mmCIF file of C-alpha atoms and ligand atoms in Angstrom:
data_model
loop_
_atom_site.group_PDB
_atom_site.id
_atom_site.type_symbol
_atom_site.label_atom_id
_atom_site.label_comp_id
_atom_site.label_asym_id
_atom_site.label_seq_id
_atom_site.Cartn_x
_atom_site.Cartn_y
_atom_site.Cartn_z
ATOM 1 C CA MET A 189 -1.637 23.619 -144.275
ATOM 2 C CA LYS A 190 -0.328 25.223 -141.093
ATOM 3 C CA ILE A 191 -2.084 28.420 -140.135
ATOM 4 C CA ILE A 192 0.261 31.357 -139.647
ATOM 5 C CA ASN A 193 -0.734 34.688 -138.117
ATOM 6 C CA ILE A 194 1.012 38.002 -138.567
ATOM 7 C CA ALA A 195 0.193 40.901 -136.225
ATOM 8 C CA ILE A 196 0.914 44.479 -137.244
ATOM 9 C CA ASP A 197 0.291 47.182 -134.667
ATOM 10 C CA GLY A 198 1.034 50.873 -134.550
ATOM 11 C CA PRO A 199 -0.461 54.358 -134.364
ATOM 12 C CA SER A 200 -2.798 55.767 -136.988
ATOM 13 C CA GLY A 201 -1.164 56.795 -140.237
ATOM 14 C CA ALA A 202 1.915 54.594 -139.825
ATOM 15 C CA GLY A 203 1.066 52.820 -143.095
ATOM 16 C CA LYS A 204 -0.171 49.609 -141.490
ATOM 17 C CA SER A 205 -3.059 48.957 -143.846
ATOM 18 C CA THR A 206 -1.179 49.743 -147.061
ATOM 19 C CA LEU A 207 1.729 47.523 -146.053
ATOM 20 C CA ALA A 208 -0.390 44.752 -144.565
ATOM 21 C CA LYS A 209 -2.465 44.579 -147.772
ATOM 22 C CA MET A 210 0.678 44.311 -149.836
ATOM 23 C CA LEU A 211 2.119 41.549 -147.620
ATOM 24 C CA ALA A 212 -1.186 39.663 -147.674
ATOM 25 C CA ALA A 213 -1.181 39.675 -151.476
ATOM 26 C CA ASP A 214 2.495 38.652 -151.665
ATOM 27 C CA PHE A 215 2.302 35.815 -149.177
ATOM 28 C CA GLY A 216 -1.294 34.645 -149.766
ATOM 29 C CA PHE A 217 -2.738 35.643 -146.399
ATOM 30 C CA ILE A 218 -6.107 37.192 -145.643
ATOM 31 C CA TYR A 219 -5.801 40.826 -144.610
ATOM 32 C CA VAL A 220 -7.898 41.839 -141.615
ATOM 33 C CA ASP A 221 -8.211 45.554 -140.902
ATOM 34 C CA THR A 222 -9.435 45.550 -137.290
ATOM 35 C CA GLY A 223 -9.692 49.354 -137.195
ATOM 36 C CA ALA A 224 -12.534 49.046 -139.733
ATOM 37 C CA ILE A 225 -14.450 46.877 -137.250
ATOM 38 C CA TYR A 226 -14.131 49.547 -134.526
ATOM 39 C CA ARG A 227 -15.047 52.175 -137.108
ATOM 40 C CA SER A 228 -18.230 50.266 -137.991
ATOM 41 C CA VAL A 229 -19.267 50.237 -134.335
ATOM 42 C CA GLY A 230 -18.360 53.959 -134.149
ATOM 43 C CA LEU A 231 -20.518 54.675 -137.202
ATOM 44 C CA TYR A 232 -23.484 52.843 -135.695
ATOM 45 C CA VAL A 233 -23.160 54.819 -132.445
ATOM 46 C CA LEU A 234 -22.813 58.109 -134.327
ATOM 47 C CA ARG A 235 -25.876 57.428 -136.479
ATOM 48 C CA LYS A 236 -27.878 56.483 -133.429
ATOM 49 C CA GLY A 237 -27.135 59.883 -131.900
ATOM 50 C CA ILE A 238 -25.309 58.392 -128.920
ATOM 51 C CA GLY A 239 -22.404 60.449 -127.530
ATOM 52 C CA SER A 240 -19.031 58.889 -128.363
ATOM 53 C CA LYS A 241 -18.126 58.727 -124.664
ATOM 54 C CA ASP A 242 -21.477 57.500 -123.367
ATOM 55 C CA ALA A 243 -20.314 54.020 -122.363
ATOM 56 C CA ALA A 244 -23.640 52.951 -120.845
ATOM 57 C CA ALA A 245 -25.608 53.844 -123.980
ATOM 58 C CA VAL A 246 -22.977 52.230 -126.232
ATOM 59 C CA SER A 247 -23.064 49.000 -124.185
ATOM 60 C CA ALA A 248 -26.854 48.964 -124.395
ATOM 61 C CA ALA A 249 -26.671 49.332 -128.189
ATOM 62 C CA LEU A 250 -24.148 46.505 -128.751
ATOM 63 C CA PRO A 251 -26.764 43.725 -129.091
ATOM 64 C CA GLU A 252 -28.253 45.662 -132.029
ATOM 65 C CA ILE A 253 -24.948 45.637 -133.906
ATOM 66 C CA ASP A 254 -23.957 42.958 -136.356
ATOM 67 C CA VAL A 255 -20.609 43.568 -138.059
ATOM 68 C CA GLU A 256 -19.438 41.217 -140.722
ATOM 69 C CA MET A 257 -16.443 41.216 -143.033
ATOM 70 C CA ARG A 258 -16.664 40.159 -146.634
ATOM 71 C CA TYR A 259 -13.967 39.974 -149.255
ATOM 72 C CA ASN A 260 -14.281 41.164 -152.819
ATOM 73 C CA ASP A 261 -11.161 40.574 -154.963
ATOM 74 C CA GLY A 262 -9.043 40.706 -151.815
ATOM 75 C CA ALA A 263 -10.605 43.991 -150.670
ATOM 76 C CA GLN A 264 -12.215 43.929 -147.233
ATOM 77 C CA LEU A 265 -15.816 45.120 -147.121
ATOM 78 C CA MET A 266 -17.525 45.996 -143.843
ATOM 79 C CA ILE A 267 -21.143 45.026 -143.576
ATOM 80 C CA LEU A 268 -23.044 46.707 -140.734
ATOM 81 C CA ASN A 269 -26.456 45.154 -140.115
ATOM 82 C CA GLY A 270 -26.590 44.054 -143.736
ATOM 83 C CA GLU A 271 -25.436 47.396 -145.230
ATOM 84 C CA ASP A 272 -22.090 47.838 -146.964
ATOM 85 C CA VAL A 273 -20.631 50.793 -145.028
ATOM 86 C CA THR A 274 -17.038 50.447 -146.286
ATOM 87 C CA SER A 275 -16.965 53.858 -147.973
ATOM 88 C CA LEU A 276 -18.364 55.659 -144.907
ATOM 89 C CA LEU A 277 -15.721 54.646 -142.376
ATOM 90 C CA ARG A 278 -12.799 56.980 -143.105
ATOM 91 C CA THR A 279 -14.252 60.379 -142.204
ATOM 92 C CA PRO A 280 -12.629 62.365 -139.379
ATOM 93 C CA GLU A 281 -15.869 62.151 -137.361
ATOM 94 C CA VAL A 282 -16.001 58.350 -137.559
ATOM 95 C CA SER A 283 -12.275 58.241 -136.656
ATOM 96 C CA ILE A 284 -12.965 60.033 -133.372
ATOM 97 C CA TYR A 285 -16.004 57.855 -132.636
ATOM 98 C CA ALA A 286 -13.997 54.694 -133.352
ATOM 99 C CA SER A 287 -11.203 55.825 -131.039
ATOM 100 C CA ASP A 288 -13.630 56.733 -128.236
ATOM 101 C CA VAL A 289 -15.760 53.570 -128.382
ATOM 102 C CA SER A 290 -12.655 51.396 -128.693
ATOM 103 C CA ALA A 291 -11.624 52.417 -125.158
ATOM 104 C CA MET A 292 -14.793 50.799 -123.728
ATOM 105 C CA PRO A 293 -14.306 47.332 -122.214
ATOM 106 C CA ASP A 294 -17.703 46.072 -123.462
ATOM 107 C CA VAL A 295 -16.864 47.068 -127.021
ATOM 108 C CA ARG A 296 -13.470 45.342 -126.920
ATOM 109 C CA ARG A 297 -14.984 42.187 -125.434
ATOM 110 C CA PHE A 298 -17.707 42.233 -128.094
ATOM 111 C CA LEU A 299 -15.123 42.282 -130.902
ATOM 112 C CA LEU A 300 -12.360 40.120 -129.443
ATOM 113 C CA GLU A 301 -13.780 36.681 -130.219
ATOM 114 C CA LYS A 302 -14.699 37.727 -133.740
ATOM 115 C CA GLN A 303 -11.080 38.649 -134.441
ATOM 116 C CA ARG A 304 -9.659 35.519 -132.796
ATOM 117 C CA LYS A 305 -12.021 33.270 -134.747
ATOM 118 C CA LEU A 306 -10.852 34.740 -138.066
ATOM 119 C CA ALA A 307 -7.228 34.110 -137.104
ATOM 120 C CA LYS A 308 -7.924 30.585 -135.915
ATOM 121 C CA GLU A 309 -9.551 29.581 -139.176
ATOM 122 C CA ASN A 310 -7.290 31.437 -141.636
ATOM 123 C CA SER A 311 -3.715 32.565 -142.091
ATOM 124 C CA VAL A 312 -4.165 36.277 -141.501
ATOM 125 C CA ILE A 313 -2.251 39.497 -141.452
ATOM 126 C CA MET A 314 -4.176 41.497 -138.908
ATOM 127 C CA ASP A 315 -3.516 45.148 -138.230
ATOM 128 C CA GLY A 316 -4.634 47.250 -135.280
ATOM 129 C CA ARG A 317 -3.432 48.480 -131.906
ATOM 130 C CA ASP A 318 -3.510 45.404 -129.654
ATOM 131 C CA ILE A 319 -3.142 42.494 -132.052
ATOM 132 C CA GLY A 320 0.307 41.351 -130.894
ATOM 133 C CA THR A 321 -0.393 42.114 -127.227
ATOM 134 C CA VAL A 322 -3.999 40.965 -126.684
ATOM 135 C CA VAL A 323 -5.837 39.556 -129.684
ATOM 136 C CA LEU A 324 -3.144 37.204 -131.018
ATOM 137 C CA PRO A 325 -0.423 36.976 -128.354
ATOM 138 C CA ASP A 326 0.839 33.776 -130.023
ATOM 139 C CA ALA A 327 1.109 35.237 -133.533
ATOM 140 C CA GLU A 328 4.142 33.816 -135.339
ATOM 141 C CA ILE A 329 5.227 37.254 -136.548
ATOM 142 C CA LYS A 330 4.666 40.582 -134.800
ATOM 143 C CA ILE A 331 5.567 43.951 -136.217
ATOM 144 C CA PHE A 332 5.186 47.357 -134.540
ATOM 145 C CA LEU A 333 5.050 49.986 -137.262
ATOM 146 C CA THR A 334 5.458 53.651 -136.505
ATOM 147 C CA ALA A 335 6.621 57.016 -137.882
ATOM 148 C CA SER A 336 6.836 60.573 -136.526
ATOM 149 C CA PRO A 337 3.485 62.320 -135.877
ATOM 150 C CA GLU A 338 4.135 64.875 -138.647
ATOM 151 C CA THR A 339 4.985 62.232 -141.228
ATOM 152 C CA ARG A 340 1.928 60.192 -140.343
ATOM 153 C CA ALA A 341 -0.376 63.221 -140.500
ATOM 154 C CA LYS A 342 1.073 64.215 -143.869
ATOM 155 C CA ARG A 343 0.436 60.737 -145.270
ATOM 156 C CA ARG A 344 -3.087 60.653 -143.858
ATOM 157 C CA PHE A 345 -3.848 64.130 -145.238
ATOM 158 C CA ILE A 346 -2.772 63.062 -148.735
ATOM 159 C CA GLU A 347 -4.823 59.863 -148.470
ATOM 160 C CA LEU A 348 -7.972 61.701 -147.352
ATOM 161 C CA THR A 349 -7.566 64.410 -149.994
ATOM 162 C CA GLU A 350 -7.170 61.774 -152.703
ATOM 163 C CA LYS A 351 -10.417 60.200 -151.509
ATOM 164 C CA GLY A 352 -12.157 63.568 -151.921
ATOM 165 C CA ILE A 353 -12.558 64.113 -148.163
ATOM 166 C CA GLU A 354 -12.104 67.827 -147.485
ATOM 167 C CA THR A 355 -9.760 68.592 -144.605
ATOM 168 C CA THR A 356 -6.543 70.406 -143.723
ATOM 169 C CA TYR A 357 -3.165 69.123 -142.584
ATOM 170 C CA GLU A 358 -3.631 70.974 -139.259
ATOM 171 C CA ASP A 359 -6.975 69.268 -138.621
ATOM 172 C CA VAL A 360 -5.550 65.850 -139.467
ATOM 173 C CA LEU A 361 -2.610 66.443 -137.109
ATOM 174 C CA ALA A 362 -4.930 67.587 -134.298
ATOM 175 C CA ASP A 363 -7.232 64.556 -134.744
ATOM 176 C CA GLN A 364 -4.204 62.324 -134.786
ATOM 177 C CA PHE A 365 -2.822 63.740 -131.522
ATOM 178 C CA TYR A 366 -6.224 63.169 -129.952
ATOM 179 C CA ARG A 367 -6.347 59.568 -131.148
ATOM 180 C CA ASP A 368 -2.698 58.800 -130.324
ATOM 181 C CA LYS A 369 -3.289 59.947 -126.763
ATOM 182 C CA ASN A 370 -6.645 58.162 -126.475
ATOM 183 C CA ASP A 371 -5.407 54.906 -127.972
ATOM 184 C CA SER A 372 -2.160 54.823 -125.969
ATOM 185 C CA SER A 373 -3.471 55.939 -122.583
ATOM 186 C CA ARG A 374 -6.624 53.829 -122.235
ATOM 187 C CA ALA A 375 -6.632 51.266 -119.441
ATOM 188 C CA LEU A 376 -7.592 48.300 -121.576
ATOM 189 C CA ALA A 377 -5.443 47.040 -124.464
ATOM 190 C CA PRO A 378 -3.555 50.310 -125.019
ATOM 191 C CA LEU A 379 -1.425 50.809 -128.078
ATOM 192 C CA LYS A 380 2.060 49.536 -127.265
ATOM 193 C CA PRO A 381 4.582 47.219 -128.872
ATOM 194 C CA ALA A 382 4.456 43.571 -127.805
ATOM 195 C CA ALA A 383 7.687 42.547 -126.058
ATOM 196 C CA ASP A 384 8.503 40.229 -128.983
ATOM 197 C CA ALA A 385 7.517 42.595 -131.820
ATOM 198 C CA VAL A 386 9.972 43.823 -134.446
ATOM 199 C CA TYR A 387 9.948 47.643 -134.205
ATOM 200 C CA VAL A 388 9.938 49.431 -137.574
ATOM 201 C CA ASP A 389 10.088 53.232 -137.858
ATOM 202 C CA THR A 390 9.244 54.416 -141.385
ATOM 203 C CA THR A 391 9.641 58.180 -140.841
ATOM 204 C CA TYR A 392 12.427 58.364 -143.401
ATOM 205 C CA CYS A 393 11.294 55.512 -145.658
ATOM 206 C CA ASP A 394 9.182 55.826 -148.751
ATOM 207 C CA LEU A 395 6.617 53.164 -149.505
ATOM 208 C CA GLU A 396 8.986 50.992 -151.541
ATOM 209 C CA GLU A 397 11.608 50.982 -148.809
ATOM 210 C CA SER A 398 8.984 50.209 -146.147
ATOM 211 C CA LYS A 399 7.678 47.315 -148.261
ATOM 212 C CA ARG A 400 11.178 45.937 -148.670
ATOM 213 C CA ILE A 401 11.827 46.040 -144.908
ATOM 214 C CA LEU A 402 8.572 44.281 -144.015
ATOM 215 C CA ARG A 403 8.902 41.669 -146.764
ATOM 216 C CA LYS A 404 12.348 40.816 -145.444
ATOM 217 C CA ILE A 405 11.089 40.446 -141.855
ATOM 218 C CA VAL A 406 8.289 38.112 -142.967
ATOM 219 C CA GLU A 407 10.518 36.067 -145.286
ATOM 220 C CA GLU A 408 13.140 35.578 -142.603
ATOM 221 C CA LYS A 409 10.579 34.501 -139.987
ATOM 222 C CA LEU A 410 8.759 32.162 -142.378
ATOM 223 C CA GLU A 411 12.007 30.464 -143.358
ATOM 224 C CA LYS A 412 12.841 29.626 -139.747
HETATM 225 O O1 DC B 707 -6.617 51.717 -137.545
HETATM 226 P P1 DC B 707 -7.731 52.732 -137.538
HETATM 227 O O2 DC B 707 -7.231 54.134 -137.494
HETATM 228 O O3 DC B 707 -8.708 52.503 -138.647
HETATM 229 O O4 DC B 707 -8.535 52.459 -136.158
HETATM 230 C C1 DC B 707 -9.612 53.256 -135.731
HETATM 231 C C2 DC B 707 -9.665 53.300 -134.209
HETATM 232 O O5 DC B 707 -10.005 51.999 -133.704
HETATM 233 C C3 DC B 707 -8.352 53.663 -133.531
HETATM 234 O O6 DC B 707 -8.313 55.038 -133.190
HETATM 235 C C4 DC B 707 -8.291 52.808 -132.295
HETATM 236 C C5 DC B 707 -9.256 51.705 -132.538
HETATM 237 N N1 DC B 707 -8.621 50.397 -132.691
HETATM 238 C C6 DC B 707 -8.346 49.681 -131.553
HETATM 239 O O7 DC B 707 -8.583 50.182 -130.449
HETATM 240 N N2 DC B 707 -7.834 48.429 -131.629
HETATM 241 C C7 DC B 707 -7.559 47.877 -132.826
HETATM 242 N N3 DC B 707 -7.066 46.646 -132.881
HETATM 243 C C8 DC B 707 -7.800 48.612 -134.015
HETATM 244 C C9 DC B 707 -8.321 49.884 -133.913
#
């Protein structure tokens, strides 16, 4: 069977993972959450007591890091040096660490081949920041998903609160501004739409409407 790759990029809180998971289930693709891979590296660095911006120390630690993805009933689990760390990756602290370490060239190089290998061997829907531009420039379908900063922060705040993570809307918005700026302004693989991506703004769409839009994009491209 022909392998098809779908790239979904966009800023944090745009709904990428929720929508990519849904599309993966509908169309029988494997969902790959690349942010979780950067988060796992961020968690390792944080636990090791290395500063999130200490590129030399992070590079030196990379050989100690083994990140692996496993799937359990379609859910992606992140295994860091043999430990299932999936439930530890969504805290605000790990978010900042992930964003900071992801700007480091050594970290991106370290993770690039891993992501490409997954996409070469499987039909994947991969979400992240640079999937359509750098990781899978030949992906058959590319979507850039975004929404206003306030809408994204509101969604993220609800998600974190539902998971029992204590925070405030103001803190989520501030973290998000930090990450948006970091992720978009870095020199290497910054967040930006690929020239051939379909741009989808979900500020005024609820989840059902967003699902309908993305399903239609994928169906139309797959039919061609
Ligand atoms: O999607 P996320 O919020 O879980 O990603 C966490 C951080 O990882 C994000 O702030 C930027 C970084 N990231 C990246 O640089 N490239 C990717 N493909 C995915 C995530």
